Short mmCIF file of C-alpha atoms in Angstrom, two decimals:
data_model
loop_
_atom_site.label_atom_id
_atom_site.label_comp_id
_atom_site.label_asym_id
_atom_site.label_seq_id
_atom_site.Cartn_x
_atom_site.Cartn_y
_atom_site.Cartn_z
CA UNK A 222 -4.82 -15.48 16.97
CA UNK A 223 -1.03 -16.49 16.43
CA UNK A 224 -0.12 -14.28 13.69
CA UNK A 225 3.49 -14.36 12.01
CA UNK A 226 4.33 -11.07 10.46
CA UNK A 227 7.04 -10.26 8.42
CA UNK A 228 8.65 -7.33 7.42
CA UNK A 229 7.98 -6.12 11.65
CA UNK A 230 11.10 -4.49 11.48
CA UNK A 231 9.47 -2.00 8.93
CA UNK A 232 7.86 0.99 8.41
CA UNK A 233 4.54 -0.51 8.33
CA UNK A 234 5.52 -3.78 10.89
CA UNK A 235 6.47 -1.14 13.46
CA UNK A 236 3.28 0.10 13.56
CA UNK A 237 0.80 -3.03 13.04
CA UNK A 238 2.67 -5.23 15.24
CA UNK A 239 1.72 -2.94 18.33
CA UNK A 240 -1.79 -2.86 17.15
CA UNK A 241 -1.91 -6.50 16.61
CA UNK A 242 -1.28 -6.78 20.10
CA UNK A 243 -3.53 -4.59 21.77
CA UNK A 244 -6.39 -6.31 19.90
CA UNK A 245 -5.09 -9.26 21.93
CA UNK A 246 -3.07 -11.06 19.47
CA UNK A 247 -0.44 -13.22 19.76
CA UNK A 248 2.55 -12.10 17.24
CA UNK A 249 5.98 -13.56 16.03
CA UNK A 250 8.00 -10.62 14.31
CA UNK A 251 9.72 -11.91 11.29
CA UNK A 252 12.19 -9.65 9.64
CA UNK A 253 16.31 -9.63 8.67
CA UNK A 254 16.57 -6.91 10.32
CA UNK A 255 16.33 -6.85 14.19
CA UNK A 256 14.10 -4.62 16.05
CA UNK A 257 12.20 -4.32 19.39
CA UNK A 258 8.74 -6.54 16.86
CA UNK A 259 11.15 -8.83 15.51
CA UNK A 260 11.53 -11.94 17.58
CA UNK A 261 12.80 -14.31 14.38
CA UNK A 262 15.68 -12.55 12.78
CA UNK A 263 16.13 -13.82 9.75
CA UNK A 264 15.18 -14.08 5.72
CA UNK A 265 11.61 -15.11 4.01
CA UNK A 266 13.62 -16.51 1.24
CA UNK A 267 15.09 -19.40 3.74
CA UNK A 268 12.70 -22.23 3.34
CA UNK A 269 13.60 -23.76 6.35
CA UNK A 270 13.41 -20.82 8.49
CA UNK A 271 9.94 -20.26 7.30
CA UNK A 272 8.86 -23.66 7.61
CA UNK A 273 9.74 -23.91 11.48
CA UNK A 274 8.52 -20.60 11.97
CA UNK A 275 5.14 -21.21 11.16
CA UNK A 276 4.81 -25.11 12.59
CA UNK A 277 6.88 -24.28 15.79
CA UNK A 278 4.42 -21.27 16.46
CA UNK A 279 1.45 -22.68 15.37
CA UNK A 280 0.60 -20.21 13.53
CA UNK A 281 -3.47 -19.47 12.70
CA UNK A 282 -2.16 -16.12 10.28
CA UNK A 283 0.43 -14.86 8.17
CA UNK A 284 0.36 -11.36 7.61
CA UNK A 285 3.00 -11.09 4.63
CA UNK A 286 4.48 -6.92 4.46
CA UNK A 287 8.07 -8.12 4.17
CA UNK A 288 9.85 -7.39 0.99
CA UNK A 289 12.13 -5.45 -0.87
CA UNK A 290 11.13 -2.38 -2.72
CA UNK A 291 11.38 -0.06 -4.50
CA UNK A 292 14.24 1.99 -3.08
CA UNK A 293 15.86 -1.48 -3.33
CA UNK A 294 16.54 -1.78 -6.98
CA UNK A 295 19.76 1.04 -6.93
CA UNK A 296 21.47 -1.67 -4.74
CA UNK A 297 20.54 -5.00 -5.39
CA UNK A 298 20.44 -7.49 -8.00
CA UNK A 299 17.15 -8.56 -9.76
CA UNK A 300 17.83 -12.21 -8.69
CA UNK A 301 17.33 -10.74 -4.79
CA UNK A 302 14.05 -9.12 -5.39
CA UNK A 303 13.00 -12.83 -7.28
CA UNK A 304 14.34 -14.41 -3.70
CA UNK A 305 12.85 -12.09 -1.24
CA UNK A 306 9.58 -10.93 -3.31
CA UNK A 307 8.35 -14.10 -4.90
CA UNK A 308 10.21 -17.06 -3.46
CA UNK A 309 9.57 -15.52 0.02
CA UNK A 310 6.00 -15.44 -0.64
CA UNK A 311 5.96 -19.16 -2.03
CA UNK A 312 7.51 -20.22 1.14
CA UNK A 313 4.64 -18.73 3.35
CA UNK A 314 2.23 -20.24 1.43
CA UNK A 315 3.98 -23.57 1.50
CA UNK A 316 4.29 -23.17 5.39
CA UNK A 317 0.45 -21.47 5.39
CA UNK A 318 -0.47 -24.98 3.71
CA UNK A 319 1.65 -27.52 5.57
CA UNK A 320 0.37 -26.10 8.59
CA UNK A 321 -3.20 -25.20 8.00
CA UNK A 322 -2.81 -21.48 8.37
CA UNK A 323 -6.44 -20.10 7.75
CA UNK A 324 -5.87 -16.43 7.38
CA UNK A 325 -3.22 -15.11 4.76
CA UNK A 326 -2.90 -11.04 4.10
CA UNK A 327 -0.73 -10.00 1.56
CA UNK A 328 1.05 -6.45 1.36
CA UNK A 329 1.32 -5.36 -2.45
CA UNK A 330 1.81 -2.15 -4.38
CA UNK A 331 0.14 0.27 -6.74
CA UNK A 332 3.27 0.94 -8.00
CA UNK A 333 2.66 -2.35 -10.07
CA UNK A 334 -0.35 -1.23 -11.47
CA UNK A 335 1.88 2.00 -13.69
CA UNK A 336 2.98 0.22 -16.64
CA UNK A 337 5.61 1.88 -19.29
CA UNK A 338 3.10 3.09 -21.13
CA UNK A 339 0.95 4.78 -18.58
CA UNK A 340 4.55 6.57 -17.04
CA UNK A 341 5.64 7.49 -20.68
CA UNK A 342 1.62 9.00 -21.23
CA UNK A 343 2.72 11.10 -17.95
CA UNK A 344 5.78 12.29 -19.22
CA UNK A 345 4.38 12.92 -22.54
CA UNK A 346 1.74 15.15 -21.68
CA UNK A 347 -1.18 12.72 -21.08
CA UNK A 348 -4.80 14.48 -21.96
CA UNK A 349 -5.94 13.15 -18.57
CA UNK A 350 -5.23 11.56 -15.69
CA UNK A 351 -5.35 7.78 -15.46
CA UNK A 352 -7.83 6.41 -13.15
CA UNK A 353 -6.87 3.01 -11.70
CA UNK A 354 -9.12 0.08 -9.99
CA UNK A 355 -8.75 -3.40 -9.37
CA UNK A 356 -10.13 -4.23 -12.88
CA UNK A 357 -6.94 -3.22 -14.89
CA UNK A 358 -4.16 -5.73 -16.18
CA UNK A 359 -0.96 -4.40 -14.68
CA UNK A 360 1.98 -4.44 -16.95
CA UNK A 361 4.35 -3.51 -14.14
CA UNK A 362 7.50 -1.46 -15.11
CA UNK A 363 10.12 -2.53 -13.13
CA UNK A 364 11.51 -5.57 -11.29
CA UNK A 365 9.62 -4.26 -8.13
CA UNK A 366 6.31 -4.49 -9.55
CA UNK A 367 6.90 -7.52 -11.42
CA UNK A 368 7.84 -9.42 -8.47
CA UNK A 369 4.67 -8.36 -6.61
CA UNK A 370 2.72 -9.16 -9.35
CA UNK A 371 4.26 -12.83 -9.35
CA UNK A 372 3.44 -12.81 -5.77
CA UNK A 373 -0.27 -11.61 -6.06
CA UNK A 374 -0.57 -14.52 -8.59
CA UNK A 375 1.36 -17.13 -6.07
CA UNK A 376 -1.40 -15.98 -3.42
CA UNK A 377 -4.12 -16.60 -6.04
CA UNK A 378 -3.00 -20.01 -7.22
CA UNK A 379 -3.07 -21.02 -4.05
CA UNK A 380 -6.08 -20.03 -2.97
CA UNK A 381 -7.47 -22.07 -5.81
CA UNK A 382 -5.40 -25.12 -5.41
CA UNK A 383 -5.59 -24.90 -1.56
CA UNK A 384 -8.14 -23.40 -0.07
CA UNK A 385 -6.98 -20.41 2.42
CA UNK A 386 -8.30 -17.41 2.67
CA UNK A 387 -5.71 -14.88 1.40
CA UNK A 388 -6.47 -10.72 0.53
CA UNK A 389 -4.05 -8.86 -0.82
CA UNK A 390 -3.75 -4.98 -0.14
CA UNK A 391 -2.25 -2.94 -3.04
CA UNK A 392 -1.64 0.12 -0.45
CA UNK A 393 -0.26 3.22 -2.25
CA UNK A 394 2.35 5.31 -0.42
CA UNK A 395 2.73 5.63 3.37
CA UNK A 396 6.41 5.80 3.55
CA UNK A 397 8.07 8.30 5.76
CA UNK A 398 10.97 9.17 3.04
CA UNK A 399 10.63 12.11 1.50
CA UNK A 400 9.71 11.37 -2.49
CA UNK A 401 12.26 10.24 -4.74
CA UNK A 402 11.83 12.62 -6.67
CA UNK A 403 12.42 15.17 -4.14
CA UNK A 404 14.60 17.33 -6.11
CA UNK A 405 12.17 18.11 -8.72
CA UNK A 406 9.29 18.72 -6.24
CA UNK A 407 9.03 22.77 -5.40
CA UNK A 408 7.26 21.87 -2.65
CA UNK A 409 8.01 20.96 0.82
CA UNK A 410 7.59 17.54 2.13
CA UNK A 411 4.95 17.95 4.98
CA UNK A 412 3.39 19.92 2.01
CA UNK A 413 3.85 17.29 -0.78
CA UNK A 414 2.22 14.61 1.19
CA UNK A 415 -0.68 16.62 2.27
CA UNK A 416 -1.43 16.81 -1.80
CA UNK A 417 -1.03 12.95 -2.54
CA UNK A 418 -3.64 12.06 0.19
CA UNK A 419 -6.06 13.43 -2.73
CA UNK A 420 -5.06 10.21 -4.85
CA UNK A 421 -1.85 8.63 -4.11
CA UNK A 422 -1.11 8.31 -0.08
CA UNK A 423 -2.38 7.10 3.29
CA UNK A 424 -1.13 7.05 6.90
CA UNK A 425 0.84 4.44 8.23
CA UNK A 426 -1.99 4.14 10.61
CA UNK A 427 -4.68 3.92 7.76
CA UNK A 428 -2.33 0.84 6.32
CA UNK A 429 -1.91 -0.57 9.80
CA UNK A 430 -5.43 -0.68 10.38
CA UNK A 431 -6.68 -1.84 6.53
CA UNK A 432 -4.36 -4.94 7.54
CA UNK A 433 -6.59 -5.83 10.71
CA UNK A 434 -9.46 -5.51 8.66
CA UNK A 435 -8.49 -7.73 6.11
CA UNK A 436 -7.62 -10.32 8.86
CA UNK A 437 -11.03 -10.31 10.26
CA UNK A 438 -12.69 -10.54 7.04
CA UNK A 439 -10.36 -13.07 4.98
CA UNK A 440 -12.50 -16.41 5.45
CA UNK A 441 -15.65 -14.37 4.07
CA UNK A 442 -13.95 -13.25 1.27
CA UNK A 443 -11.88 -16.57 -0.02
CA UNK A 444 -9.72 -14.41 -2.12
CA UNK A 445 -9.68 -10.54 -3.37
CA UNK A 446 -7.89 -7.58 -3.89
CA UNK A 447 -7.86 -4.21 -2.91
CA UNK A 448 -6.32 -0.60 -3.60
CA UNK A 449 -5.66 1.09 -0.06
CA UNK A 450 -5.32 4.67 -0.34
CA UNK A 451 -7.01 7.67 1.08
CA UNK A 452 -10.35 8.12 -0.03
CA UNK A 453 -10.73 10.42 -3.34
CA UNK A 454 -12.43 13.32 -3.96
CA UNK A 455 -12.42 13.75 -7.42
CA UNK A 456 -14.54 11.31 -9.84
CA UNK A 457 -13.45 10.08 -13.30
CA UNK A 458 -14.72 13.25 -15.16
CA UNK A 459 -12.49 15.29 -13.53
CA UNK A 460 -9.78 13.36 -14.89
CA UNK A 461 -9.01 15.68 -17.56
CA UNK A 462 -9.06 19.02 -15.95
CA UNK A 463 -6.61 17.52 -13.60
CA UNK A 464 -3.99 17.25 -15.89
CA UNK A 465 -4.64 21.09 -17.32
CA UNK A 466 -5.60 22.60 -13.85
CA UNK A 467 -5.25 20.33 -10.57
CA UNK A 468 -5.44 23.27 -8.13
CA UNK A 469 -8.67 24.89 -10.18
CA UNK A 470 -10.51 20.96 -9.29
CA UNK A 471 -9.03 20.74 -6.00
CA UNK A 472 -11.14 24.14 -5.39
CA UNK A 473 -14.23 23.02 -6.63
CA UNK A 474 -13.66 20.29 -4.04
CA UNK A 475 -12.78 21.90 -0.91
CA UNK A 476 -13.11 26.26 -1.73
CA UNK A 477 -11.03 26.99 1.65
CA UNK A 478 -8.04 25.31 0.24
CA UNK A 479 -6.17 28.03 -1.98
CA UNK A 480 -6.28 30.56 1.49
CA UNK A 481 -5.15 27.67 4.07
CA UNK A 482 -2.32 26.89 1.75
CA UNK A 483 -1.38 30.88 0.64
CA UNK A 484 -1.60 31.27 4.43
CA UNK A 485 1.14 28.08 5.08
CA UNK A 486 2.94 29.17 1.78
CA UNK A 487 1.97 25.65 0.48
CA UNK A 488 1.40 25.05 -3.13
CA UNK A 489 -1.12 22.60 -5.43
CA UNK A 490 0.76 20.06 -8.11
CA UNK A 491 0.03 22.25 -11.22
CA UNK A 492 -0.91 18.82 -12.65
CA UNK A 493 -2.42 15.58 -10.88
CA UNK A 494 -1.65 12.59 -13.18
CA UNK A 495 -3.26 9.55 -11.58
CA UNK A 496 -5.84 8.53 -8.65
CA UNK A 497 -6.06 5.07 -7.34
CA UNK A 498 -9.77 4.51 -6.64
CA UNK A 499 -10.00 2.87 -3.40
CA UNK A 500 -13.94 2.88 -2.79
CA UNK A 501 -14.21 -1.19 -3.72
CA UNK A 502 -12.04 -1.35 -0.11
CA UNK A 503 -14.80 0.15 1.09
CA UNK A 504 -17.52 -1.03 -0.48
CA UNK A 505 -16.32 -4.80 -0.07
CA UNK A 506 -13.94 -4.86 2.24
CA UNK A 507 -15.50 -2.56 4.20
CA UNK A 508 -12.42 -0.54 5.33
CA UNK A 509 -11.94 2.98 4.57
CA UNK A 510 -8.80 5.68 5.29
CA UNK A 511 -9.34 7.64 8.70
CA UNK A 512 -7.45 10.51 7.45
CA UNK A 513 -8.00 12.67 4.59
CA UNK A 514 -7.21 15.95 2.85
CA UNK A 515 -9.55 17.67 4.73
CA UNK A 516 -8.24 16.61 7.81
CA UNK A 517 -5.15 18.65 6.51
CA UNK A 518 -7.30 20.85 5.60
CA UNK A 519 -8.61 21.38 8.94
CA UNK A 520 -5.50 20.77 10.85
CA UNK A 521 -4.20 23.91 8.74
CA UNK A 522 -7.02 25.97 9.91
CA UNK A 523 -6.71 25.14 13.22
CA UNK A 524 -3.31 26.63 13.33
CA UNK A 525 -2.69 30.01 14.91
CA UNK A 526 -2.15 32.24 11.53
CA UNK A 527 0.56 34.78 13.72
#
């Protein structure tokens, strides 16, 4: 197919581009930022330059990662996160309609899916852990998540009002940065992101990959979302004893973990306060996360212990 994708200049567009490719595709980079996947240098939120991109292409897919996030809000106005994050997105799906795209994949957040209340139960000492799907209202908590939320809805409305397929891919963290908040974290990073792929992280790989799947099966599904996240091991009734006692649960789970780590001088989060519950990916989608936190877990006994 000719596929547009924007944000190739990213994290994630560095590594699905390439993929994209090898599967045979044929793909226009789209980013403001220039880079060896970005062929159009340029902004989402430029109607025009949207508009030609698609229709000059002929584009068959959009595959839709570019945004601001997160990081973002520190140094830039809300008004640029409404121009990048939602009137980007209406300007792909104006282009996806003018010029019959048939495929549309939208890259969200589970960020938007922690509302005030949920981050204020965390810092109040929650009773147990909240345990997040698809089916929840978001009541997103900053400008970020509101913006992706508006764009989620854009994709929806015109889905109904137009027809093309679009799936959008809440995909938790996979960013290379260490956390932001680093500072309050004992642990190390390799060793902090080994303990979120138990409920809150996923390869860049995993997220490249979850994006080719949701290609191939976007006319089947008409419209749907998804939470893309390494898979979990823990079920809703742990939920409270993960608050009291993470690393007791995480044992239950997976008995060689407290000597791999002692051996690496890792640590467990004293307290595990959420887990996005990506088995509908699976189950519908039919995608699931190659790596895992027992492929830590086995990666760490693999190591020479001298």
């Amino acid at each position: 197919m000719r596929i547009l994708l924007t944000g190739s200049s990213g994290w994630l567009g560095s590594a699905l581009a390439p993929l994209l490719r090898r599967l045979g595709h044929d793909v226009t980079g789209l980013d403001p930022v220039p880079s060896a996947e970005t062929r159009i240098v340029g902004s989402i939120a430029d109607r025009d330059l949207v508009m030609r991109a698609v229709g000059e292409n002929r584009t068959e897919a959009i595959i839709h990662s570019g945004a601001l996030h997160k990081p973002n809000i520190d140094s830039h106005a809300n008004s640029d996160f409404i121009a990048a994050n939602v009137q980007g997105t209406l300007n792909l799906l104006d282009a996806a309609v003018a010029a019959n795209v048939q495929r549309f994949v939208f890259t969200s957040t589970t960020s938007l899916m922690i509302s005030q209340a949920i981050r204020d139960g965390f810092k109040g000492g929650a009773r147990k852990a909240a345990w997040l799907t698809e089916a929840m209202s978001p009541e997103p908590r900053n400008i970020y998540g509101v913006t992706k939320l508006s764009a989620e809805h854009l994709c929806r409305l015109y889905h109904l009002q137009h027809g093309p397929p679009v799936v959008v891919l809440r995909t938790a963290r996979f960013f290379p940065e260490a956390d932001d908040m680093a500072h309050a974290i004992e642990q190390s990073d390799a060793n902090t992101k080994a303990n979120e792929l138990l409920f809150r992280r996923l390869t860049v790989e995993d997220a490249a990959q979850a994006h080719v799947v949701a290609l191939e099966k976007a006319p089947e599904l008409g419209f749907d979302i998804f939470i893309v996240c390494a898979p979990t091991p823990f079920q809703p009734e742990d939920c409270e004893a993960l608050i009291r006692d993470a690393p007791s649960v995480v044992a239950r789970y997976f008995p060689e973990f407290p000597a791999l780590y002692a051996r690496k001088g890792w640590t467990m989060f004293s307290s595990i306060d959420r887990i996005y519950d990506a088995s509908r990916a699976r189950d519908r989608l039919g995608f699931a996360c190659r790596t895992r936190f027992a492929d830590v877990l086995a990666a760490l006994a693999a190591e020479d212990p001298a």
